[in-house]
C-alpha cells in the first residue's frame, strides 16, 4: 500500500452564531491510530465530518499526501479512501443488513447487481465478529430487528466495505460490550499492520491507552495539543481536555442500611429474553446491573418500566404492581433513563427546554409554570454541563454527548422514587460523567432507589456497592464487598463465576 497522510490545518466551522470548530488541526498517517479527544461539544465530530466531506469548513486547509484537497461530498472523500462510522447511526431500518452495507456500491456481476455476491460478502464481513452477535443477525435480517450493539457492528462493517485507507471511528465502541470491543481492537491492530490509518473518538480513556498511538486534543473547538500515548498519562490528557479538571474522584456507595424500606421487589420476572429474575432494591441504594451486552439487562429495565410485556411478581413501594404502560410507571414515580438516545424519541427539532421539561410538566403549578420550569431546566443544564447556545436551541444542534445529557436531565427533573438507568453515560465526556455520578450520589443520599445498568465496568465498580451480573436472561452472580472486583466482574460476565 502506498503511503497515506492526511492533514487538516486551522479548520473553522460555524453554524449561524455557533462556532463548532475554531481552529481544528489533525495529522493522520498510515499505520497509526490517532485518538481525537475532547469534552462533549468540543468539535470532534465536526472535525471528523470535515475529513469525510460531510461538513464543509468555512476556512482551513486539508492536504492529502502533500497536495491540497477539498472534499466536495462524502463520495469524493470515499474515493480518496476515507470512510467513517458516525456517532449517530445512519442505517435504514427497513432495509436488510446486506442492502445497508452495499447501498450505492452494490457488487456487480456482468454489469448487474448481484444479490448473491452481496450476501456472500456481507457474510464474510459478519464473520469478522463471529460468535459475538445473536443468530438472528444474518445478511438478510432487517436492521429494525437488530439490537443496538448489532446495529453498531453493521455500521462498522459498512465503513469497512469501502476498503478504506483511513477509517474514522466516532464513538464506535459506545454500544459494544467488552468482548466486541476486544475483537474490534484486534481488527484495528491488523488494519494498522496493513498500513491503514485509523482515527478514533472515544470517551473511555482506558480504550485510548489500549489502542491509540497518539492523541490530538480539542477544547472549545481548538486543537490544544498532541501527545504520543506512550509518553503521556490519563491525567495529562484529561487536564488538556478540561480546564481545571482536578482529580475525578471515585467513591463507592456504602452498603445500604437493611432497615431502609424496600422500594422494588421482583420475583420470577419473565419476558422472551428473561428467564426468571429476582431482585430487591431499597431506598437509598444504588444497585448495579452488569454482564455482557444483551444478557437481558435492557429487557429487565424496560419490563419494570412497563415498556415491554412481562410476567412474574413485582412489588413497587409496598404494593403489588405490574405496569402495562410507561405512563403507569411514571404515575408511580418510576423513571427510566435510556442509553440509546436515537430510539428514545428526543423531539429533535424542538428546543432543549421543551425536551427537558416534557416528562415533568405536570408537576409545575399553573400560573408560574413556565418560569419555574425554566429555572429548573437551567439548573439541570448547568449541573450536567450542557454545551449549548441557549435552552431554546433545537436538540438537533447539540453534539452527541450533550443530546444524551438532555435525555438524562429530563428524567432527573421528575425526581423519581425509583430510578432505572439503562447504560446512561454512553458518549458522555469524563467531566460530565463526574457531574452525573455526583448527581446520582445525591439522589441516592436523598433516598432514591436506583437500579443502574452500565456496560462500563469501571462505572459499576466506582459507584455501586452491590452488583447483579446478568447472564442469559438471569441474575447469575451477586457481587459485593471484597468480591466486587474487576476480575470477578469479568469472569461472572462470561458465565464462569469463580
Ligand atoms: N448542525 C449544527 N447546528 C448548530 N450547532 C452545531 C451543529 N453541529 C454541531 N454544532 C455545535 O458545534 C459544537 C461541536 O459539536 P461536535 O458534534 O463536533 O462535538 P463533539 O466533540 O463531537 O461532542 P460529543 O463528544 O458530545 O460528541 C457543539 O457545541 C454543537 O452544539
Ligand atoms: Mg461527537
XYZ file of C-alpha atoms and ligand atoms in Angstrom, residues 45 87 170 400, ligand 2:
5
model
C -17.471 15.023 15.267
C -21.744 8.729 16.131
C -16.567 8.227 16.075
C -23.957 13.646 20.656
Mg -19.400 13.845 18.658
